[in-house]
Short mmCIF file of C-alpha atoms in Angstrom, two decimals:
data_model
loop_
_atom_site.label_atom_id
_atom_site.label_comp_id
_atom_site.label_asym_id
_atom_site.label_seq_id
_atom_site.Cartn_x
_atom_site.Cartn_y
_atom_site.Cartn_z
CA MET A 8 0.00 0.00 0.00
CA ARG A 9 1.30 3.43 -0.95
CA LEU A 10 0.86 6.32 1.54
CA ILE A 11 1.62 10.04 1.51
CA ASN A 12 3.99 11.31 4.20
CA THR A 13 2.09 14.30 5.59
CA LYS A 14 5.31 16.19 6.42
CA THR A 15 7.26 15.68 3.20
CA LEU A 16 4.50 14.74 0.72
CA GLU A 17 6.69 11.90 -0.47
CA LEU A 18 4.95 8.66 -1.45
CA GLU A 19 6.10 5.69 0.64
CA GLU A 20 5.21 2.01 0.21
CA PHE A 21 4.44 -0.41 3.03
CA MET A 22 3.76 -4.12 3.35
CA ASP A 23 0.71 -5.14 5.38
CA SER A 24 2.91 -6.40 8.22
CA GLN A 25 4.60 -2.99 8.52
CA MET A 26 1.60 -0.73 7.95
CA PRO A 27 1.68 2.47 10.04
CA ASN A 28 -1.40 4.27 11.28
CA TYR A 29 -2.91 6.44 8.56
CA ALA A 30 -5.80 8.75 7.78
CA ILE A 31 -7.80 8.31 4.59
CA LEU A 32 -9.72 10.68 2.32
CA SER A 33 -13.19 10.03 0.94
CA HIS A 34 -14.44 12.39 -1.77
CA THR A 35 -16.13 12.58 -5.14
CA TRP A 36 -13.87 13.06 -8.13
CA SER A 37 -13.66 16.25 -10.16
CA THR A 38 -11.94 16.82 -13.49
CA ASN A 39 -8.63 18.05 -12.09
CA GLU A 40 -7.51 15.33 -9.70
CA VAL A 41 -3.80 14.70 -9.11
CA SER A 42 -2.50 11.45 -10.60
CA PHE A 43 0.25 9.23 -9.24
CA GLN A 44 2.61 10.49 -11.96
CA GLU A 45 1.84 14.14 -11.18
CA MET A 46 2.39 13.53 -7.48
CA GLN A 47 5.75 11.94 -8.22
CA GLY A 48 6.71 14.92 -10.36
CA LEU A 49 6.13 17.65 -7.74
CA SER A 50 9.08 19.98 -7.25
CA SER A 51 10.52 20.68 -3.81
CA GLU A 52 8.96 24.17 -3.93
CA GLU A 53 5.53 22.74 -4.69
CA ARG A 54 5.84 20.18 -1.90
CA ALA A 55 6.83 22.95 0.50
CA ALA A 56 3.77 24.99 -0.48
CA LEU A 57 1.50 21.99 -0.04
CA THR A 58 2.88 21.18 3.40
CA SER A 59 2.63 24.78 4.58
CA ASN A 60 -0.09 25.53 7.11
CA SER A 61 -0.83 28.77 5.26
CA ASP A 62 -3.23 29.03 2.35
CA THR A 63 -0.42 29.56 -0.16
CA GLU A 64 -1.49 28.00 -3.43
CA VAL A 65 0.62 26.12 -5.91
CA ALA A 66 0.17 25.98 -9.64
CA ALA A 67 -3.11 24.33 -10.64
CA GLN A 68 -4.51 24.88 -7.15
CA THR A 69 -7.23 27.49 -7.67
CA THR A 70 -10.10 26.50 -5.36
CA PRO A 71 -10.39 24.42 -2.18
CA SER A 72 -11.92 21.54 -4.16
CA THR A 73 -9.15 21.07 -6.72
CA GLY A 74 -6.90 18.04 -6.63
CA TYR A 75 -3.85 19.70 -5.11
CA ALA A 76 -5.98 21.43 -2.48
CA LYS A 77 -7.44 18.06 -1.47
CA ILE A 78 -3.95 16.73 -0.83
CA LYS A 79 -2.86 19.89 1.01
CA TYR A 80 -5.82 20.07 3.37
CA THR A 81 -6.06 16.32 3.95
CA CYS A 82 -2.42 16.28 5.04
CA GLN A 83 -3.02 19.38 7.14
CA ARG A 84 -5.95 17.72 8.91
CA ALA A 85 -3.94 14.56 9.49
CA ARG A 86 -0.97 16.45 10.94
CA ARG A 87 -3.27 18.20 13.41
CA ALA A 88 -4.43 14.74 14.50
CA TYR A 89 -0.76 13.64 14.83
CA MET A 90 -1.06 11.31 11.84
CA LYS A 91 2.13 10.91 9.82
CA TYR A 92 0.51 9.29 6.79
CA VAL A 93 -2.59 9.66 4.63
CA TRP A 94 -4.06 7.75 1.71
CA VAL A 95 -5.73 9.54 -1.20
CA ASP A 96 -7.06 7.34 -3.98
CA THR A 97 -6.30 9.72 -6.84
CA CYS A 98 -2.53 9.77 -6.39
CA CYS A 99 -1.69 6.73 -4.24
CA ILE A 100 -2.68 4.28 -6.99
CA ASP A 101 -0.81 4.04 -10.28
CA LYS A 102 -3.83 3.68 -12.55
CA THR A 103 -1.64 3.06 -15.59
CA SER A 104 -1.01 -0.40 -14.10
CA SER A 105 -4.09 -2.60 -14.52
CA ALA A 106 -2.71 -5.08 -11.98
CA GLU A 107 -2.21 -2.39 -9.35
CA LEU A 108 -5.64 -0.89 -10.01
CA SER A 109 -7.29 -4.30 -9.68
CA GLU A 110 -5.48 -5.02 -6.41
CA ALA A 111 -6.43 -1.61 -5.04
CA ILE A 112 -10.13 -1.92 -5.87
CA ASN A 113 -10.28 -5.40 -4.38
CA SER A 114 -8.56 -4.08 -1.23
CA MET A 115 -10.44 -0.78 -0.95
CA MET A 116 -12.96 -1.78 1.74
CA ARG A 117 -10.18 -3.19 3.92
CA TRP A 118 -8.05 -0.06 3.50
CA TYR A 119 -10.89 2.17 4.66
CA GLU A 120 -11.71 -0.17 7.53
CA ASN A 121 -8.09 -0.25 8.71
CA SER A 122 -7.64 3.53 8.65
CA GLU A 123 -7.48 5.39 11.95
CA VAL A 124 -9.79 8.11 10.68
CA CYS A 125 -11.59 8.94 7.45
CA TYR A 126 -12.21 12.51 6.28
CA ALA A 127 -15.18 12.78 3.91
CA TYR A 128 -14.79 16.01 1.94
CA LEU A 129 -18.10 17.43 0.66
CA ALA A 130 -17.24 19.95 -2.06
CA ASP A 131 -20.87 21.06 -2.45
CA VAL A 132 -21.74 21.57 1.23
CA PRO A 133 -21.03 24.93 2.91
CA LEU A 134 -20.19 25.40 6.58
CA GLY A 135 -23.25 26.15 8.70
CA VAL A 136 -25.57 23.90 6.70
CA ASP A 137 -28.67 22.47 8.40
CA LEU A 138 -27.74 18.94 9.50
CA GLU A 139 -31.31 17.95 10.35
CA SER A 140 -33.26 18.72 7.18
CA LYS A 141 -33.72 16.29 4.28
CA GLU A 142 -33.87 19.37 2.04
CA SER A 143 -30.46 20.70 3.10
CA ALA A 144 -27.30 20.84 0.99
CA PHE A 145 -25.87 18.10 3.18
CA ALA A 146 -28.80 15.76 2.56
CA LYS A 147 -28.59 16.40 -1.17
CA CYS A 148 -24.80 16.33 -1.50
CA ARG A 149 -23.18 14.39 -4.33
CA TRP A 150 -21.21 12.23 -1.89
CA LEU A 151 -24.40 10.47 -0.75
CA THR A 152 -25.33 9.55 -4.33
CA ARG A 153 -22.14 7.91 -5.61
CA GLY A 154 -21.50 4.19 -5.76
CA TRP A 155 -17.91 4.25 -4.49
CA THR A 156 -18.77 6.21 -1.36
CA LEU A 157 -21.09 3.49 -0.03
CA GLN A 158 -18.17 1.40 1.22
CA GLU A 159 -16.46 4.60 2.37
CA LEU A 160 -19.51 5.35 4.50
CA LEU A 161 -19.63 1.85 5.99
CA ALA A 162 -16.01 0.83 6.51
CA PRO A 163 -14.12 3.45 8.59
CA LYS A 164 -13.97 3.18 12.36
CA ARG A 165 -14.22 6.97 12.59
CA LEU A 166 -15.59 9.21 9.86
CA PHE A 167 -15.82 13.01 9.91
CA PHE A 168 -17.52 15.15 7.29
CA LEU A 169 -15.75 18.30 6.10
CA ALA A 170 -17.42 21.31 4.47
CA SER A 171 -16.43 22.81 1.12
CA ASP A 172 -13.90 25.09 2.86
CA TRP A 173 -12.44 22.08 4.73
CA SER A 174 -14.00 23.09 8.05
CA HIS A 175 -15.30 20.36 10.34
CA LEU A 176 -19.02 19.68 9.83
CA CYS A 177 -19.85 16.67 11.97
CA SER A 178 -19.17 13.02 12.67
CA ARG A 179 -21.00 10.13 11.01
CA GLU A 180 -22.75 9.42 14.32
CA ARG A 181 -24.07 12.99 14.54
CA VAL A 182 -26.05 12.59 11.30
CA SER A 183 -26.65 8.83 11.39
CA ILE A 184 -30.46 9.13 11.45
CA LEU A 185 -30.53 11.53 8.50
CA ILE A 186 -28.07 9.42 6.50
CA GLY A 187 -30.01 6.27 7.32
CA ASN A 188 -33.23 7.80 6.04
CA ILE A 189 -31.56 8.98 2.84
CA THR A 190 -29.45 5.91 2.04
CA GLY A 191 -31.43 3.07 3.58
CA VAL A 192 -28.37 1.94 5.54
CA PRO A 193 -29.34 0.66 9.04
CA LEU A 194 -28.36 2.75 12.05
CA SER A 195 -26.39 -0.16 13.50
CA LEU A 196 -23.81 0.39 10.73
CA LEU A 197 -23.71 4.16 11.21
CA GLY A 198 -23.58 4.48 14.97
CA PRO A 199 -20.62 4.76 17.38
CA ARG A 200 -17.88 2.17 17.16
CA GLU A 201 -15.63 1.70 20.12
CA PRO A 202 -11.92 1.26 19.27
CA ASP A 203 -11.95 -2.05 21.12
CA SER A 204 -14.54 -3.33 18.66
CA TYR A 205 -11.80 -3.59 16.05
CA SER A 206 -9.17 -5.25 18.20
CA ALA A 207 -7.99 -8.73 17.37
CA ALA A 208 -9.34 -9.99 20.68
CA CYS A 209 -12.89 -8.91 19.86
CA ASP A 210 -15.32 -11.02 17.86
CA TYR A 211 -16.92 -7.99 16.19
CA SER A 212 -15.99 -7.29 12.61
CA LEU A 213 -17.38 -5.21 9.79
CA LYS A 214 -17.84 -8.35 7.71
CA ALA A 215 -19.98 -9.95 10.41
CA ALA A 216 -21.98 -6.75 10.81
CA LEU A 217 -22.70 -6.59 7.08
CA ASN A 218 -23.58 -10.28 6.84
CA LYS A 219 -26.46 -9.74 9.26
CA PHE A 220 -28.29 -8.13 6.37
CA SER A 221 -29.60 -9.99 3.35
CA ILE A 222 -28.02 -9.67 -0.07
CA ALA A 223 -31.18 -8.00 -1.37
CA LYS A 224 -31.08 -5.41 1.41
CA ARG A 225 -27.43 -4.58 0.75
CA MET A 226 -28.16 -4.32 -2.96
CA SER A 227 -30.96 -1.88 -2.17
CA TRP A 228 -28.41 0.52 -0.65
CA ALA A 229 -26.53 0.50 -3.96
CA SER A 230 -29.73 1.04 -5.96
CA ARG A 231 -29.79 4.62 -4.72
CA ARG A 232 -26.32 5.37 -6.06
CA MET A 233 -24.64 6.04 -9.40
CA THR A 234 -21.27 5.39 -11.00
CA SER A 235 -19.69 6.95 -14.08
CA ARG A 236 -18.92 3.57 -15.67
CA LYS A 237 -21.28 0.58 -15.83
CA GLU A 238 -18.59 -1.79 -14.61
CA ASP A 239 -18.07 0.25 -11.45
CA THR A 240 -21.66 -0.51 -10.44
CA ALA A 241 -20.30 -3.96 -9.58
CA TYR A 242 -16.70 -3.15 -8.67
CA CYS A 243 -17.70 -0.62 -6.01
CA LEU A 244 -19.65 -3.38 -4.21
CA LEU A 245 -16.86 -5.96 -3.93
CA GLY A 246 -16.10 -5.04 -0.32
CA VAL A 247 -19.76 -4.78 0.68
CA PHE A 248 -20.19 -8.45 -0.23
CA GLY A 249 -16.69 -9.65 0.67
CA ILE A 250 -15.91 -10.62 -2.92
CA ASN A 251 -12.63 -10.57 -4.85
CA MET A 252 -12.68 -10.76 -8.63
CA PRO A 253 -10.63 -9.44 -11.57
CA LEU A 254 -11.58 -6.18 -13.25
CA LEU A 255 -12.55 -6.25 -16.92
CA TYR A 256 -13.34 -2.73 -18.02
CA GLY A 257 -15.31 -2.96 -21.23
CA GLU A 258 -17.61 -5.77 -20.10
CA GLY A 259 -20.44 -3.37 -19.23
CA GLU A 260 -23.37 -5.00 -17.40
CA GLY A 261 -21.46 -8.28 -17.46
CA ALA A 262 -19.55 -7.05 -14.40
CA PHE A 263 -22.71 -7.02 -12.29
CA LEU A 264 -23.63 -10.50 -13.51
CA ARG A 265 -20.14 -11.74 -12.56
CA LEU A 266 -20.49 -10.15 -9.13
CA GLN A 267 -23.74 -12.03 -8.52
CA GLU A 268 -22.17 -15.29 -9.71
CA GLU A 269 -19.32 -14.80 -7.23
CA ILE A 270 -21.78 -14.03 -4.43
CA ILE A 271 -23.67 -17.24 -5.22
CA LYS A 272 -20.42 -19.21 -4.90
CA HIS A 273 -19.97 -17.94 -1.34
CA SER A 274 -23.52 -17.61 -0.02
CA HIS A 275 -26.76 -19.59 0.25
CA ASP A 276 -28.81 -16.42 0.68
CA GLN A 277 -31.60 -16.75 -1.87
CA SER A 278 -32.60 -13.10 -1.51
CA ILE A 279 -30.19 -12.50 -4.40
CA PHE A 280 -33.13 -13.60 -6.57
CA ALA A 281 -35.61 -11.32 -4.78
CA TRP A 282 -35.46 -8.44 -7.22
CA HIS A 283 -38.24 -6.72 -9.09
CA ALA A 284 -38.48 -5.40 -12.61
CA ASP A 285 -41.15 -4.24 -15.02
CA PHE A 286 -41.18 -7.12 -17.48
CA SER A 287 -42.62 -4.88 -20.17
CA GLU A 288 -39.44 -2.80 -20.32
CA GLU A 289 -37.54 -3.39 -23.53
CA SER A 290 -34.38 -2.27 -21.77
CA LEU A 291 -34.23 -5.51 -19.77
CA ASN A 292 -31.64 -7.61 -21.52
CA LEU A 293 -29.94 -10.48 -19.78
CA SER A 294 -28.97 -12.53 -22.79
CA LEU A 295 -26.65 -14.49 -20.53
CA HIS A 296 -28.38 -16.86 -18.10
CA SER A 297 -31.58 -16.80 -20.20
CA PRO A 298 -34.17 -19.54 -19.54
CA PRO A 299 -36.51 -20.78 -22.31
CA ARG A 300 -39.55 -18.60 -22.87
CA THR A 301 -42.58 -19.64 -20.83
CA GLU A 302 -45.85 -18.48 -22.37
CA ASP A 303 -47.97 -19.47 -19.40
CA PHE A 304 -46.33 -18.94 -16.02
CA GLY A 305 -49.14 -17.69 -13.83
CA ALA A 306 -48.73 -13.99 -13.12
CA TRP A 307 -45.11 -14.10 -14.27
CA GLU A 308 -44.10 -14.23 -17.89
CA ILE A 309 -40.35 -14.61 -18.18
CA SER A 310 -39.13 -13.40 -21.55
CA SER A 311 -36.31 -15.03 -23.45
CA THR A 312 -34.07 -12.08 -22.60
CA LEU A 313 -34.61 -12.24 -18.83
CA GLY A 314 -32.73 -14.56 -16.49
CA PHE A 315 -32.62 -15.13 -12.76
CA LEU A 316 -29.90 -12.52 -12.21
CA ALA A 317 -30.52 -8.78 -12.26
CA SER A 318 -28.60 -6.54 -14.63
CA SER A 319 -28.29 -3.69 -12.13
CA PRO A 320 -28.68 -2.94 -8.40
CA ASP A 321 -31.60 -0.72 -9.47
CA TYR A 322 -33.83 -3.81 -9.58
CA PHE A 323 -33.25 -4.28 -5.84
CA ALA A 324 -34.67 -0.84 -5.02
CA ASP A 325 -37.58 -2.46 -3.16
CA GLY A 326 -35.34 -4.94 -1.33
CA GLY A 327 -34.73 -2.85 1.77
CA ASP A 328 -37.17 -4.92 3.83
CA ILE A 329 -36.06 -8.35 2.55
CA ILE A 330 -34.59 -10.73 5.11
CA SER A 331 -33.06 -14.14 4.52
CA CYS A 332 -34.76 -17.05 6.25
CA SER A 333 -34.95 -20.83 6.11
CA ILE A 334 -38.13 -22.82 5.66
CA SER A 335 -36.48 -26.05 6.72
CA ARG A 336 -33.60 -27.32 8.79
CA SER A 337 -31.42 -27.51 5.70
CA THR A 338 -31.36 -24.56 3.33
CA PRO A 339 -31.22 -25.84 -0.27
CA SER A 340 -28.00 -25.13 -2.11
CA PHE A 341 -27.78 -23.56 -5.55
CA LEU A 342 -25.03 -22.87 -8.03
CA ILE A 343 -24.29 -21.52 -11.48
CA THR A 344 -23.34 -24.20 -14.02
CA ASN A 345 -22.57 -24.09 -17.74
CA LYS A 346 -26.28 -24.78 -18.31
CA GLY A 347 -27.52 -21.99 -16.06
CA LEU A 348 -28.81 -21.95 -12.50
CA SER A 349 -29.06 -25.29 -10.67
CA MET A 350 -31.22 -25.39 -7.54
CA ASN A 351 -33.03 -28.13 -5.63
CA VAL A 352 -36.32 -26.64 -4.44
CA PRO A 353 -39.90 -27.86 -4.01
CA LEU A 354 -42.19 -26.81 -6.87
CA PHE A 355 -45.78 -25.82 -6.24
CA GLY A 356 -48.40 -26.62 -8.88
CA GLY A 357 -47.73 -26.42 -12.58
CA SER A 358 -47.21 -29.14 -15.14
CA ARG A 359 -44.75 -30.22 -17.84
CA GLY A 360 -41.82 -29.03 -15.73
CA ARG A 361 -43.36 -25.67 -14.96
CA GLY A 362 -44.30 -24.39 -11.54
CA LEU A 363 -43.62 -21.94 -8.75
CA PHE A 364 -41.07 -22.18 -5.98
CA SER A 365 -40.62 -20.22 -2.79
CA LEU A 366 -37.39 -18.42 -1.92
CA THR A 367 -35.99 -18.73 1.59
CA ALA A 368 -36.34 -14.97 1.92
CA ARG A 369 -39.26 -12.77 2.83
CA SER A 370 -40.30 -9.19 3.37
CA THR A 371 -40.48 -7.90 6.92
CA GLU A 372 -43.84 -6.41 5.93
CA ILE A 373 -45.35 -9.91 5.67
#
């Protein structure tokens, strides 16, 4: 892992066994972020300006939200908290290396979880904003709508929101109810976390906390968020589901199908099939995993372009109240084969191989 030394602005690399304490930045990208190569190419004068506690600006640093300003003020915040190192995704990853980018994205959730503190910079939220209203700039900020920031909301032990001028706004706990109402994320994942909760001697872990919620419910959190690239709809959820898989930019919606296939390999939670779509929409196209057309399937008519897996988290928008359950002592297993989905379940009614089956998942409203 590559970290920025907050005193020298030099990039330093560490193995997991030698990892120092570090702060981490969460933000939404703009068009003028600082790359790894640009960070490496900073002159001594530019580094001195960026490490200064004054507001002296360097070339290309014109507003508090520009890339260089983000590095300057993140390091400044960390130094005030006696942190020697920070991690900023824009310049601590060499994105020209596909192998390094893949490793970083697969490790992202863990890196945020292992940080001492996370600073979430909200470029569109002024100081003094109303932190109670769902109509406020905070409630409508871009940070709460992006796919990548879901794991950055969930993972850190401590998270503080910063206003557009880099002033302290509040802690995650302070606005947990408002964030929960906006994002659908349960309060148990947004509330206070004692430092001891993350010690090796304690049974609590973020993974265990997330696994208390069904796959459908976790997908519903993502349904409220957007990414710039279709593939990132899946890649930004790897940590939320504890999945590792290679990145294949260019595969489009195939990335989300692969994510679901990987989840199925590691989980028996059938709520992954508890998604809803308007079957009349021509936009639904899951040419992979497509069952034969069934002309008479009760209230459900499954078209030849629709399979058991959703093409987007959007189809889990109504899954916030879905819980996983078992209707018998042994939950039936299921897997993806070269012929499609294989599952041993009891069928109800039907004939000639057709029928209905019940998922071991239900709505809390029932």
